[in-house]
PDB file of C-alpha atoms in Angstrom:
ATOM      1  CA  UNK C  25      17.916 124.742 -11.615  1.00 40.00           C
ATOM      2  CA  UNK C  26      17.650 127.514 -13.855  1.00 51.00           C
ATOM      3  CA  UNK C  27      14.935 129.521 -16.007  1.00 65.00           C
ATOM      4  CA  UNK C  28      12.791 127.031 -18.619  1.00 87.00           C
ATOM      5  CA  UNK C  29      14.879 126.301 -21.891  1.00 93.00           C
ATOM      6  CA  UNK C  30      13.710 128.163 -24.491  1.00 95.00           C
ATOM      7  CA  UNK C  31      13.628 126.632 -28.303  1.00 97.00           C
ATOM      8  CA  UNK C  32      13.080 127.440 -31.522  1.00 97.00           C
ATOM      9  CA  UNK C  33      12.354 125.351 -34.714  1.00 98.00           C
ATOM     10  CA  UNK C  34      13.024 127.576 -38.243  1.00 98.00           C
ATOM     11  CA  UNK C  35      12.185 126.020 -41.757  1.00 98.00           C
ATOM     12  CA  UNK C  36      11.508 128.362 -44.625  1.00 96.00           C
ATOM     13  CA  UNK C  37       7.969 128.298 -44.753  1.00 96.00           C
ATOM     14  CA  UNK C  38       6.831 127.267 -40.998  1.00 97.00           C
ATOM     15  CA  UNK C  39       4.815 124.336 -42.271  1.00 96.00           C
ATOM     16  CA  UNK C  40       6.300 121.140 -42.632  1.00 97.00           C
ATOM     17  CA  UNK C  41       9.749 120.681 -40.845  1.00 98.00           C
ATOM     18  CA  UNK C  42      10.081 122.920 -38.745  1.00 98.00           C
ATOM     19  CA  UNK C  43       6.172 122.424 -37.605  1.00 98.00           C
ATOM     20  CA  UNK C  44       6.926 118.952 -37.301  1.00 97.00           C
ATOM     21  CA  UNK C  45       9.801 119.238 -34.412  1.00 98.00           C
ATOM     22  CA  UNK C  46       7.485 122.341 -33.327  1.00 98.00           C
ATOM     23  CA  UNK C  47       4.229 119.797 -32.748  1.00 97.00           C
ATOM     24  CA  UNK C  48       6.838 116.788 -31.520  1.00 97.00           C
ATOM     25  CA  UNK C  49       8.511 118.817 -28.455  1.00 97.00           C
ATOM     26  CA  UNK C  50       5.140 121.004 -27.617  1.00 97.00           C
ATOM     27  CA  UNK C  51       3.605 116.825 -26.848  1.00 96.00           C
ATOM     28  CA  UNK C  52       7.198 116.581 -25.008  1.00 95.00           C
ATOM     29  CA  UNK C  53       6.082 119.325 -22.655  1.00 95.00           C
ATOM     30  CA  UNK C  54       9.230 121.620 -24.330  1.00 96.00           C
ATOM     31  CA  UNK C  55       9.055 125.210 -24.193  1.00 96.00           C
ATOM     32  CA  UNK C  56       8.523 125.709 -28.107  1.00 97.00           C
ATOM     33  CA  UNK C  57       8.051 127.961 -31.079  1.00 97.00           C
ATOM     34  CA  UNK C  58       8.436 127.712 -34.890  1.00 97.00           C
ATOM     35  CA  UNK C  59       8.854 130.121 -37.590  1.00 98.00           C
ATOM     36  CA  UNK C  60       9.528 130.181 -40.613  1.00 97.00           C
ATOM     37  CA  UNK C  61      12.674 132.075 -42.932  1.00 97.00           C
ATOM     38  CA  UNK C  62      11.196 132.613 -46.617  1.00 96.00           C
ATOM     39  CA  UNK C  63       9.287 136.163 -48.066  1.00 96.00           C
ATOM     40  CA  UNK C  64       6.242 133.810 -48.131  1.00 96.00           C
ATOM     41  CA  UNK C  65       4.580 130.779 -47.300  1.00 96.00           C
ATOM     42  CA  UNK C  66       4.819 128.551 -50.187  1.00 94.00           C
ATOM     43  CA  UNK C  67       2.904 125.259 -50.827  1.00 96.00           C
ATOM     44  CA  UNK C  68       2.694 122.371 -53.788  1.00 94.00           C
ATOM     45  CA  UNK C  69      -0.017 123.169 -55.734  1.00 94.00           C
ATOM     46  CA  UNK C  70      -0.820 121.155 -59.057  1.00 91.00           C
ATOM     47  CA  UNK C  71       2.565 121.391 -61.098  1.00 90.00           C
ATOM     48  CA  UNK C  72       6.023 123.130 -59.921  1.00 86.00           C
ATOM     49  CA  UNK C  73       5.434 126.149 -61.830  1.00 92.00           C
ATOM     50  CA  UNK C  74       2.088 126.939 -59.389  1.00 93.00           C
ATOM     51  CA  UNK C  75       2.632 126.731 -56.066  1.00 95.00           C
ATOM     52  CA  UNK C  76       0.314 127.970 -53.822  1.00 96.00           C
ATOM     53  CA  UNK C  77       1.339 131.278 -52.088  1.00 97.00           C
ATOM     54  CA  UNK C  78       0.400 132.757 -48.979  1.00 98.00           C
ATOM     55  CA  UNK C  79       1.572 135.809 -45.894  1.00 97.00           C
ATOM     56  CA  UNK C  80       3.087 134.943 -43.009  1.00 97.00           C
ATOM     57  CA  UNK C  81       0.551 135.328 -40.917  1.00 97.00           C
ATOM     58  CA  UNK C  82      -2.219 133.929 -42.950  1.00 98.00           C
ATOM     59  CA  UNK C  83      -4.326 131.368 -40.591  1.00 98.00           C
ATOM     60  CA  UNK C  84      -3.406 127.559 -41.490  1.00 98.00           C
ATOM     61  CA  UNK C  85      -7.518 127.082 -41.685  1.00 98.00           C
ATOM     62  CA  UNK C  86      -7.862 129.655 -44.063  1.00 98.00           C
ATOM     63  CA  UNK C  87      -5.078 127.514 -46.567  1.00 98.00           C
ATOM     64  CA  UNK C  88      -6.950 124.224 -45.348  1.00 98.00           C
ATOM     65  CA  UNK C  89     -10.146 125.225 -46.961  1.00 98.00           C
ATOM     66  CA  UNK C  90      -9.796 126.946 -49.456  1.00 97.00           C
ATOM     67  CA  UNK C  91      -6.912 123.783 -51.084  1.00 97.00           C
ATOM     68  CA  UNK C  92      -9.668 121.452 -50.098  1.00 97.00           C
ATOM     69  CA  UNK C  93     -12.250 123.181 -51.881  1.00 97.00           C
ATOM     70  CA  UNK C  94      -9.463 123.387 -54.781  1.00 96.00           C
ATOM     71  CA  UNK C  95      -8.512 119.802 -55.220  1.00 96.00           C
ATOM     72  CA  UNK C  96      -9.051 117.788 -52.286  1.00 96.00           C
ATOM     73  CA  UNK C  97      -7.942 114.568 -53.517  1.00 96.00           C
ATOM     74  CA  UNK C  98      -4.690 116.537 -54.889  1.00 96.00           C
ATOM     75  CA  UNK C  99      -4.135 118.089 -51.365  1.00 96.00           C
ATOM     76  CA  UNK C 100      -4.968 114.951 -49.577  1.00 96.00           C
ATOM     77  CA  UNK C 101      -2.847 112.533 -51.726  1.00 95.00           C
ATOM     78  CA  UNK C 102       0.068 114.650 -51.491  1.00 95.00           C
ATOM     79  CA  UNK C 103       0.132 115.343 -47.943  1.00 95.00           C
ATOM     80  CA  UNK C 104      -0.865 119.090 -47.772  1.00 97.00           C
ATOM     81  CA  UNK C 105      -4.202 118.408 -45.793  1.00 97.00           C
ATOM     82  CA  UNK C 106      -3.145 116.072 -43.294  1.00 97.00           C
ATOM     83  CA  UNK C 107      -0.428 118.188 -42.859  1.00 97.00           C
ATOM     84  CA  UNK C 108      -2.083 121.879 -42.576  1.00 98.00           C
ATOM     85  CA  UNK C 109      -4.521 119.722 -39.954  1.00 97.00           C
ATOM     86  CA  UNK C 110      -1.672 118.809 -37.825  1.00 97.00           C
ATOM     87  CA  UNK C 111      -0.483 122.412 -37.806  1.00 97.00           C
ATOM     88  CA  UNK C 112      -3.993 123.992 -36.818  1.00 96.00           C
ATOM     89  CA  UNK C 113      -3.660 121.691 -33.446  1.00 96.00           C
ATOM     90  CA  UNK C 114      -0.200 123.603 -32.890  1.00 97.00           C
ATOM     91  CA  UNK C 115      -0.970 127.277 -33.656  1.00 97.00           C
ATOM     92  CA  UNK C 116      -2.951 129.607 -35.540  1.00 97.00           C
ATOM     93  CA  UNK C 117      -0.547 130.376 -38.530  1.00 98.00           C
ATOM     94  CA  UNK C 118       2.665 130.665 -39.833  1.00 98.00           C
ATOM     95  CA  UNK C 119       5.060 132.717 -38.584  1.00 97.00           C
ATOM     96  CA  UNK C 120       8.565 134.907 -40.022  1.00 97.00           C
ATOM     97  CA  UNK C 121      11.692 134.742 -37.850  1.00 96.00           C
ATOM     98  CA  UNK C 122      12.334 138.229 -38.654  1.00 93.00           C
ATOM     99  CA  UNK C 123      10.177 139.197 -37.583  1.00 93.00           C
ATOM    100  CA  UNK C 124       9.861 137.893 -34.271  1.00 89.00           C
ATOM    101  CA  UNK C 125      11.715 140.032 -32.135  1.00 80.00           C
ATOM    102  CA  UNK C 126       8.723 140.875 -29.828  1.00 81.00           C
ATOM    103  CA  UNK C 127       8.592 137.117 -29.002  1.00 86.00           C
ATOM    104  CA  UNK C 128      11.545 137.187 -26.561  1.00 83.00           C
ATOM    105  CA  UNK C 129      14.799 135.692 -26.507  1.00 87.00           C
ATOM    106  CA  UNK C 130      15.611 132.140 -27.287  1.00 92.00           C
ATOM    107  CA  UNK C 131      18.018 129.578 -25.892  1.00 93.00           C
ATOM    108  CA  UNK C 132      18.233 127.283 -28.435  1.00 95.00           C
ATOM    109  CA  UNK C 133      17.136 127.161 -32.309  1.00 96.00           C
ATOM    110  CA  UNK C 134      17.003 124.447 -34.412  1.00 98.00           C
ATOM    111  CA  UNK C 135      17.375 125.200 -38.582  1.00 98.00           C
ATOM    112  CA  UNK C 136      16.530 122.405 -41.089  1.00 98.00           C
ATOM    113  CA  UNK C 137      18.566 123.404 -44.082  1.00 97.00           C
ATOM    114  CA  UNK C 138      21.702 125.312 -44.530  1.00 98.00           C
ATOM    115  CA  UNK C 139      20.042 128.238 -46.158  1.00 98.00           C
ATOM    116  CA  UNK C 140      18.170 128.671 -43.107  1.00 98.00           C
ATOM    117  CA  UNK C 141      20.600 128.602 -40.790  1.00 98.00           C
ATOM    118  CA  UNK C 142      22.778 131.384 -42.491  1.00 98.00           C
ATOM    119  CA  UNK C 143      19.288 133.437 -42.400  1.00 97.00           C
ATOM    120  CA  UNK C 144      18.653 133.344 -38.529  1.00 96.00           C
ATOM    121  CA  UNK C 145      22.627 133.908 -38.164  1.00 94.00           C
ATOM    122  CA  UNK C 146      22.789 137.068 -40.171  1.00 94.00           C
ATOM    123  CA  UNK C 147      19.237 138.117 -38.742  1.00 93.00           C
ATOM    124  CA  UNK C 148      20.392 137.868 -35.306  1.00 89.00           C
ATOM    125  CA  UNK C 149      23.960 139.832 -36.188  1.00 88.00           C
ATOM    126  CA  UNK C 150      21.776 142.501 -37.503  1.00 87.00           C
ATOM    127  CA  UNK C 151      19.774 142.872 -34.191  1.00 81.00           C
ATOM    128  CA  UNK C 152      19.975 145.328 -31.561  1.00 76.00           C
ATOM    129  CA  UNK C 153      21.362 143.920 -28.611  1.00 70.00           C
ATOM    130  CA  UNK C 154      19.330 144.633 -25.550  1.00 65.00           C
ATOM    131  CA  UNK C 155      20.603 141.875 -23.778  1.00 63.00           C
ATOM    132  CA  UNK C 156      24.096 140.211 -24.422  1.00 68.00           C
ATOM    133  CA  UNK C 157      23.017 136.413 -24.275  1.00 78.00           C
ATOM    134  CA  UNK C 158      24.285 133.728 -25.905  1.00 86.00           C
ATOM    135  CA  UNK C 159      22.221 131.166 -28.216  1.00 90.00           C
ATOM    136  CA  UNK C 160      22.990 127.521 -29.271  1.00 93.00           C
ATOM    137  CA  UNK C 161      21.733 127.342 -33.603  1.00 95.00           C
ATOM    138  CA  UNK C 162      22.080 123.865 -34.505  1.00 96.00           C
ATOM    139  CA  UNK C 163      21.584 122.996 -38.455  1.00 98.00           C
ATOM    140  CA  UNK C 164      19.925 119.575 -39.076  1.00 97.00           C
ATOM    141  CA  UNK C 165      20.210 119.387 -43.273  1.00 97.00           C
ATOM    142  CA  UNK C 166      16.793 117.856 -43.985  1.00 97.00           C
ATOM    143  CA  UNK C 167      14.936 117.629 -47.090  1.00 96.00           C
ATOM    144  CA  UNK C 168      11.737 119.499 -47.425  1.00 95.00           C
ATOM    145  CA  UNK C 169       9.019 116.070 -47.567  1.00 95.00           C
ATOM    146  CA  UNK C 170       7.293 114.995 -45.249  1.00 94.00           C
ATOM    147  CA  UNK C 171       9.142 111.437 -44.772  1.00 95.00           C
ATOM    148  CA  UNK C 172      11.981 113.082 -44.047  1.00 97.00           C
ATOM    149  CA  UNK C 173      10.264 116.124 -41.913  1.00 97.00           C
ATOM    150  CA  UNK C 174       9.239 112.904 -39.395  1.00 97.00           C
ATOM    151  CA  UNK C 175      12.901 112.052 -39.491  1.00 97.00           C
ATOM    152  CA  UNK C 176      14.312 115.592 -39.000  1.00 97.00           C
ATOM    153  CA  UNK C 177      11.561 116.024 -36.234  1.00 97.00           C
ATOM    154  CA  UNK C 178      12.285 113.200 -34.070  1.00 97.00           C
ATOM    155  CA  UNK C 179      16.372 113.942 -34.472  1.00 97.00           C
ATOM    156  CA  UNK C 180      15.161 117.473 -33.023  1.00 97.00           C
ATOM    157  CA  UNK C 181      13.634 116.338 -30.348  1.00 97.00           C
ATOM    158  CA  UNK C 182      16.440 113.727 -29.313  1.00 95.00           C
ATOM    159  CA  UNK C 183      18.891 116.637 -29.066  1.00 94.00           C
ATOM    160  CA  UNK C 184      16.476 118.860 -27.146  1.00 93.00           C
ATOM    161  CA  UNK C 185      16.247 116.237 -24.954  1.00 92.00           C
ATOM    162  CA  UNK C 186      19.786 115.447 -24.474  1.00 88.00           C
ATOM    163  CA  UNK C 187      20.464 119.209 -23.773  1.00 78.00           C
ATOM    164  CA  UNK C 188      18.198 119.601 -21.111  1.00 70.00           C
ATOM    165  CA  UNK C 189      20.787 118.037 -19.000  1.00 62.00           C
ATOM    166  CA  UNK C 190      23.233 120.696 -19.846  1.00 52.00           C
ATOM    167  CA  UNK C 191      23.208 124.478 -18.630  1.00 45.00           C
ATOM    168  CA  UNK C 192      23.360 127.041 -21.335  1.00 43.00           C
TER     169      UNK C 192
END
């Protein structure tokens, strides 16, 4: 048997879909990171026209307190809370697929939306290629909420599992 698979789960802001399949397959014992595609981390805030705005890179504890110290029943009624909490138990903070070169190569990624997808595939044209390897990027078109995050999550982690029986 060959080397452990390697995954990857991109969203646009590395919080809700793509840390979703990213906290799903890490309980599934899956080798797994999780970035995210956008120029920053954006989050509902009280109307559409003020979202809350954050670095890659800024710690999900950091945005936990300081929206709960905002509005908490806001942030807890529409999902933000529970959903930063889940993230803290996966990793420290948001990450930005380009810039993730330093975190190795990758067997298979996993987009959630189309704009995504074209992101990662013109990022990883643009590379240098150290190593000629090939990489499976598989686009699952799923809406940015966190009914259908669940959803997209669990479809992730069915195909993960179905291609560990195949060798890349």
């Amino acid at each position: 048997m060959g080397a452990k698979v390697r995954y990857a789960m991109v969203c646009s802001s590395n919080q809700n879909r793509s840390m979703e399949a990213h906290a799903l397959l890490k309980r599934h014992g899956f080798d797994v990171s999780s970035y995210g595609t956008g120029a920053h981390v954006k989050l509902p805030g009280p109307s559409l026209r003020e979202p809350n705005v954050y670095d890659f890179g800024t710690p999900y504890k950091l945005m936990h307190d300081e929206l709960r110290r905002k509005d908490p029943d806001l942030y807890k009624r529409n999902g933000i809370l529970p959903m930063l909490k889940r993230n803290l138990g996966v990793k420290n903070a948001p990450q930005r697929w380009q810039d993730n070169a330093a975190d190795g190569c990758f067997d298979v990624v996993v987009t959630f939306e189309e704009k995504v997808f074209n992101i990662v595939i013109e990022d990883l044209s643009n590379r240098k290629q150290v190593l000629i390897r090939s990489v499976l990027i598989i686009n699952l078109e799923v809406k940015d909420n966190h009914e259908e995050a669940a959803t997209g999550g669990k479809l992730a982690l069915e195909l993960c599992q179905e291609q560990t029986g195949l060798e890349l």
